[in-house]
């Protein structure tokens, strides 16, 4: 990219992501990204005052790529709430597993940012819980799910499935029994949620 | 300890644990433990051929200290299966939280051994799931829990509560909402397990 083009946030994040993939999260500096963009590091520091800020911004955009397709599922109205909850969960789990295999540098960065318990992770988790809340609310209104507080049920569902989507568990996702493990947790949770449970 | 006393496995593990606490898991070598015991490192290598073997043996004994009181609860017969399941879970969670606060070096070692997914961790997890299976079986026989396969329900319950006992989540255990979070997961799981759910 030439330095006479306007330096958009998207362009910086694209370059940051590529640089992070090349050098790894620990070794990438703001200066490396400035070099890749052929701009002065001063102009980059205005957008990202630290390596931590850069890491968080890249992780934030990466998380948005996970959340967007899930929002479409949560916003859907056809079919049962049970089917939608299952599709939402499968889609989240599949995205995480795909990323850990195919984009390991970005995943490692996300896992480390998660451990730092920063605000962007809270925001992301709250966004996902909000999506499940929509589905719970639909299911409760339709008499398909047991009556209760949709948000409380959504939080509990999200936390109870942590083993399958929290990055700290990624070392378990390639183990043989993982699909059967998820089925047994899903069955237990659905029995707790569903009117027929 | 004098070198003319017999070198029991327990004595070695006591010394290893103290040495690990003093120097930290990464810096402790088999030679350090031999020095603490005032024995030749050759006599120690016969018991523990590597640093990894030493770490695992110490972790194994530490895990046994967690499992023993839980076994007593699982073997109990008075009161309801629901109460026993809750007591078992509370006791496990309390033990993990106490250790992370009061014995951080041992906890860090256990967390790292867990990530290495070694056999002793599998054995420990299977032991705990066996204990929950006992409780599930009692509850199902008494008509207190929904009929089903006790082991399958036990595995699902254990996995669905990972956030509260898996060491990778320890950074979340001091957060404000953790008690309320557990209550909401417990309520959801109990609704799935209980005949009245």
XYZ file of C-alpha atoms in Angstrom:
394
model
C 0.000 0.000 0.000
C 1.317 3.430 -0.950
C 1.656 6.158 1.658
C -0.332 8.688 -0.356
C -3.571 6.759 0.157
C -5.667 7.797 3.177
C -4.834 5.727 6.236
C -8.179 4.194 7.186
C -8.670 2.160 10.330
C -9.597 -0.838 8.166
C -6.352 -0.556 6.190
C -4.334 -0.409 9.410
C -6.155 -3.419 10.845
C -5.618 -5.377 7.610
C -1.892 -4.657 7.732
C -1.761 -5.371 11.474
C -3.469 -8.707 10.989
C -1.067 -9.717 8.223
C 1.929 -8.615 10.276
C 0.686 -10.452 13.344
C 0.249 -13.602 11.272
C 3.775 -13.281 9.871
C 5.733 -12.473 13.053
C 3.376 -13.816 15.740
C 1.540 -11.773 18.395
C 4.500 -11.520 20.798
C 7.004 -10.230 18.260
C 4.832 -7.785 16.327
C 5.333 -4.122 17.178
C 3.469 -1.020 16.052
C 6.627 -0.113 14.095
C 6.403 -3.384 12.100
C 2.867 -2.491 11.069
C 3.928 1.041 10.127
C 6.674 -0.432 7.936
C 4.198 -2.782 6.230
C 1.991 0.239 5.496
C 4.967 2.412 4.451
C 3.889 5.142 6.844
C 5.674 6.795 9.749
C 5.153 5.064 13.058
C 4.023 8.445 14.432
C 0.944 8.407 12.207
C 0.150 4.889 13.413
C 0.632 5.675 17.104
C -2.113 8.262 16.721
C -4.524 5.370 16.017
C -2.916 2.764 18.283
C -0.888 4.223 21.128
C 0.496 0.823 22.199
C 1.056 -2.748 21.124
C -1.743 -3.737 23.515
C -4.149 -1.313 21.793
C -3.205 -2.804 18.414
C -3.707 -6.385 19.634
C -7.069 -5.515 21.102
C -8.288 -3.720 17.974
C -7.327 -6.660 15.748
C -8.934 -9.130 18.165
C -12.056 -6.980 18.326
C -12.503 -7.063 14.555
C -11.791 -10.798 14.517
C -14.497 -11.359 17.179
C -16.943 -9.314 15.129
C -16.447 -11.783 12.270
C -17.589 -14.521 14.667
C -20.548 -12.552 16.038
C -22.041 -11.315 12.727
C -23.303 -14.652 11.335
C -24.586 -15.556 14.818
C -26.657 -12.362 14.877
C -28.380 -13.405 11.649
C -29.337 -16.729 13.272
C -30.611 -15.011 16.440
C -32.660 -12.575 14.350
C -34.331 -15.419 12.430
C -37.967 -16.275 13.076
C -38.674 -19.440 11.080
C -38.428 -22.864 12.690
C -38.372 -23.674 16.392
C -36.342 -21.866 19.051
C -34.709 -25.219 19.837
C -33.462 -25.545 16.255
C -32.248 -21.948 16.285
C -30.424 -22.410 19.596
C -28.748 -25.527 18.251
C -27.767 -23.839 14.981
C -26.418 -20.809 16.871
C -24.330 -23.038 19.154
C -23.054 -25.262 16.340
C -22.095 -22.188 14.318
C -20.171 -20.652 17.225
C -18.358 -23.903 17.974
C -17.535 -24.516 14.311
C -16.152 -20.987 13.921
C -13.893 -21.381 16.960
C -12.590 -24.762 15.820
C -11.974 -23.515 12.283
C -10.017 -20.536 13.587
C -7.876 -22.566 15.991
C -6.876 -24.849 13.105
C -6.652 -22.411 10.201
C -5.678 -19.148 11.876
C -3.599 -20.261 14.879
C -1.681 -16.966 15.361
C -4.885 -14.926 15.564
C -6.459 -17.544 17.805
C -3.453 -17.513 20.157
C -3.703 -13.747 20.366
C -7.418 -13.915 21.098
C -6.807 -16.570 23.786
C -4.189 -14.408 25.466
C -6.342 -11.262 25.237
C -9.193 -13.292 26.796
C -7.021 -14.203 29.799
C -6.243 -10.517 30.284
C -10.017 -10.130 30.811
C -10.174 -6.896 28.896
C -13.300 -4.925 28.131
C -13.571 -6.043 24.490
C -13.992 -9.640 25.654
C -16.761 -8.655 28.098
C -18.447 -6.726 25.297
C -18.195 -9.696 22.943
C -19.529 -12.134 25.553
C -22.415 -9.771 26.358
C -23.216 -9.509 22.654
C -23.351 -13.308 22.341
C -25.449 -13.655 25.507
C -27.790 -11.004 24.072
C -28.215 -13.162 20.962
C -29.048 -16.249 23.036
C -31.430 -14.103 25.099
C -33.354 -13.304 21.881
C -33.705 -17.030 21.154
C -34.662 -17.871 24.758
C -37.260 -15.104 24.720
C -38.812 -16.423 21.507
C -38.878 -19.976 22.891
C -40.461 -18.879 26.181
C -43.103 -16.752 24.438
C -43.988 -19.646 22.148
C -44.396 -22.008 25.120
C -41.576 -24.118 23.702
C -39.193 -23.291 26.561
C -39.970 -23.284 30.296
C -41.042 -19.846 31.515
C -38.353 -17.790 33.231
C -35.985 -14.877 32.733
C -34.592 -15.197 29.193
C -31.327 -13.418 30.009
C -30.641 -15.581 33.032
C -31.243 -18.751 30.996
C -29.044 -17.363 28.195
C -26.134 -16.629 30.540
C -26.398 -20.073 32.105
C -26.499 -21.745 28.674
C -23.443 -19.801 27.490
C -21.423 -20.601 30.619
C -22.464 -24.264 30.666
C -21.136 -24.695 27.113
C -17.768 -22.997 27.856
C -15.847 -26.225 27.319
C -16.787 -26.088 23.641
C -16.145 -22.421 22.851
C -13.888 -20.811 25.492
C -10.371 -20.554 24.000
C -8.726 -22.014 27.129
C -10.320 -25.352 26.205
C -9.072 -25.400 22.606
C -6.589 -28.169 23.485
C -9.609 -30.446 24.074
C -11.393 -29.701 20.781
C -9.410 -32.197 18.737
C -9.963 -35.068 21.188
C -11.937 -38.090 20.024
C -14.939 -37.816 22.316
C -15.627 -34.105 21.787
C -18.707 -34.510 19.545
C -20.297 -37.063 21.897
C -19.377 -34.822 24.832
C -21.195 -31.910 23.263
C -24.260 -34.054 22.522
C -24.522 -35.131 26.151
C -24.212 -31.546 27.418
C -26.737 -30.350 24.821
C -29.206 -33.069 25.880
C -28.859 -32.111 29.555
C -29.226 -28.376 28.893
C -32.179 -28.828 26.555
C -33.899 -30.953 29.207
C -33.464 -27.980 31.535
C -34.705 -25.424 28.996
C -37.445 -27.207 27.085
C -41.080 -27.501 28.216
C -40.873 -31.169 27.181
C -37.642 -31.650 29.159
C 15.659 -35.400 56.787
C 18.762 -37.535 57.354
C 20.053 -39.781 54.577
C 20.096 -42.874 56.814
C 16.269 -42.982 56.975
C 14.599 -45.128 54.320
C 13.664 -43.079 51.258
C 9.887 -43.593 51.004
C 7.834 -42.275 48.102
C 5.876 -40.117 50.553
C 9.061 -38.535 51.916
C 10.239 -37.761 48.386
C 6.883 -36.229 47.458
C 6.860 -34.115 50.650
C 10.322 -32.783 49.826
C 9.400 -32.293 46.168
C 6.300 -30.339 47.113
C 8.250 -28.066 49.460
C 10.960 -27.531 46.856
C 8.412 -26.773 44.151
C 6.754 -24.232 46.408
C 10.094 -22.595 47.136
C 11.581 -22.409 43.628
C 8.430 -22.632 41.499
C 7.509 -25.477 39.115
C 9.686 -24.271 36.222
C 12.917 -23.898 38.180
C 12.727 -27.023 40.348
C 14.934 -29.895 39.222
C 15.225 -33.479 40.495
C 18.677 -32.470 41.804
C 17.122 -29.704 43.976
C 14.823 -32.276 45.572
C 17.747 -34.675 46.137
C 19.638 -31.850 47.868
C 16.655 -31.088 50.116
C 16.550 -34.770 51.062
C 20.332 -34.993 51.436
C 20.472 -38.010 49.135
C 22.318 -38.602 45.862
C 20.361 -37.592 42.799
C 20.946 -41.132 41.479
C 18.762 -42.601 44.213
C 16.038 -40.103 43.356
C 16.187 -40.697 39.606
C 15.314 -44.331 40.334
C 11.922 -43.095 41.614
C 11.485 -40.139 39.248
C 13.432 -40.441 36.001
C 12.615 -36.890 34.911
C 11.401 -33.507 36.051
C 8.126 -34.269 34.252
C 7.706 -37.502 36.250
C 8.307 -35.591 39.479
C 5.791 -32.872 38.562
C 3.190 -35.454 37.668
C 3.673 -37.476 40.874
C 3.321 -34.359 43.024
C 0.261 -33.231 41.066
C -1.244 -36.710 41.350
C -1.003 -36.696 45.135
C -2.364 -33.147 45.242
C -5.358 -34.232 43.126
C -5.958 -37.151 45.469
C -6.342 -34.665 48.322
C -9.154 -33.059 46.321
C -10.821 -36.360 45.388
C -10.827 -38.029 48.846
C -13.395 -35.809 50.622
C -15.553 -35.879 47.472
C -15.603 -39.685 47.603
C -17.016 -39.554 51.141
C -19.854 -37.329 49.894
C -20.556 -39.623 46.917
C -20.609 -42.667 49.212
C -23.152 -41.033 51.548
C -26.742 -42.254 51.599
C -28.621 -39.828 53.837
C -30.534 -36.877 52.401
C -31.554 -36.345 48.795
C -29.401 -36.945 45.737
C -29.950 -33.279 44.839
C -28.448 -32.154 48.148
C -25.550 -34.570 47.720
C -24.861 -33.383 44.158
C -24.883 -29.793 45.335
C -22.605 -30.541 48.298
C -20.221 -32.493 46.045
C -20.070 -29.617 43.543
C -19.681 -26.918 46.197
C -16.899 -28.909 47.853
C -15.020 -29.349 44.568
C -15.351 -25.667 43.679
C -14.343 -24.515 47.159
C -11.265 -26.775 47.129
C -10.130 -25.404 43.757
C -10.625 -21.783 44.825
C -8.846 -22.330 48.120
C -5.876 -23.903 46.333
C -5.584 -21.169 43.704
C -5.432 -18.550 46.482
C -3.465 -20.363 49.168
C -1.236 -22.697 47.185
C -0.625 -20.803 43.927
C 2.617 -22.612 42.945
C 0.994 -26.053 43.190
C -2.082 -24.763 41.410
C 0.015 -23.324 38.574
C 1.758 -26.673 38.201
C -1.549 -28.523 38.150
C -2.915 -26.069 35.550
C 0.101 -26.619 33.323
C 0.018 -30.412 33.749
C -3.701 -30.273 32.833
C -2.903 -28.497 29.554
C -0.413 -31.248 28.744
C -3.460 -33.577 28.908
C -1.509 -36.320 30.632
C -2.930 -39.604 31.829
C -3.100 -38.626 35.524
C -5.547 -35.847 34.627
C -7.750 -38.273 32.675
C -7.655 -40.659 35.627
C -8.598 -37.883 38.049
C -11.449 -36.644 35.844
C -12.742 -40.211 35.440
C -12.615 -40.682 39.208
C -14.672 -37.515 39.738
C -17.151 -38.478 37.019
C -17.453 -41.908 38.716
C -18.400 -40.142 41.952
C -21.082 -38.053 40.221
C -22.297 -41.247 38.514
C -22.911 -42.774 41.979
C -25.032 -39.773 42.950
C -26.912 -39.746 39.617
C -27.596 -43.472 39.967
C -29.004 -43.018 43.486
C -31.183 -40.115 42.324
C -32.514 -42.018 39.312
C -33.274 -45.155 41.366
C -35.130 -43.042 43.939
C -37.231 -41.406 41.218
C -35.752 -38.059 42.221
C -33.859 -37.642 38.938
C -35.166 -38.240 35.417
C -34.467 -41.784 34.226
C -31.460 -42.181 31.953
C -27.850 -43.378 31.857
C -26.233 -42.191 35.101
C -22.724 -42.026 33.618
C -23.829 -39.980 30.647
C -25.644 -37.509 32.913
C -22.599 -37.385 35.204
C -20.201 -36.588 32.354
C -22.524 -33.896 31.030
C -22.877 -32.359 34.497
C -19.113 -32.328 35.026
C -18.412 -30.745 31.635
C -21.215 -28.183 31.964
C -19.709 -26.940 35.246
C -16.147 -26.628 33.812
C -16.148 -22.842 34.165
C -16.219 -23.273 37.941
C -13.606 -26.002 38.414
C -11.353 -26.303 35.335
C -8.030 -24.591 36.168
C -7.983 -22.648 32.878
C -10.907 -20.610 34.237
C -9.257 -19.731 37.554
C -8.784 -16.120 36.398
C -12.602 -15.806 36.460
C -13.127 -17.211 39.977
C -12.429 -13.945 41.765
C -14.827 -11.920 39.596
C -17.852 -10.326 41.221
C -20.608 -12.287 39.499
C -19.132 -15.768 39.965
C -21.516 -16.940 42.738
C -24.589 -15.724 40.849
C -23.175 -17.296 37.686
C -22.875 -20.657 39.396
C -26.415 -20.406 40.791
C -27.841 -19.826 37.312
C -25.913 -22.774 35.831
C -26.929 -24.988 38.778
C -30.604 -24.027 38.303
C -30.447 -24.851 34.588
C -28.680 -28.175 35.119
C -30.960 -29.226 37.970
C -33.987 -28.484 35.775
C -32.468 -30.902 33.258
C -31.687 -33.584 35.841
C -34.560 -33.422 38.311
C -37.936 -35.142 37.864
C -39.505 -31.866 39.030
C -37.411 -29.835 36.574
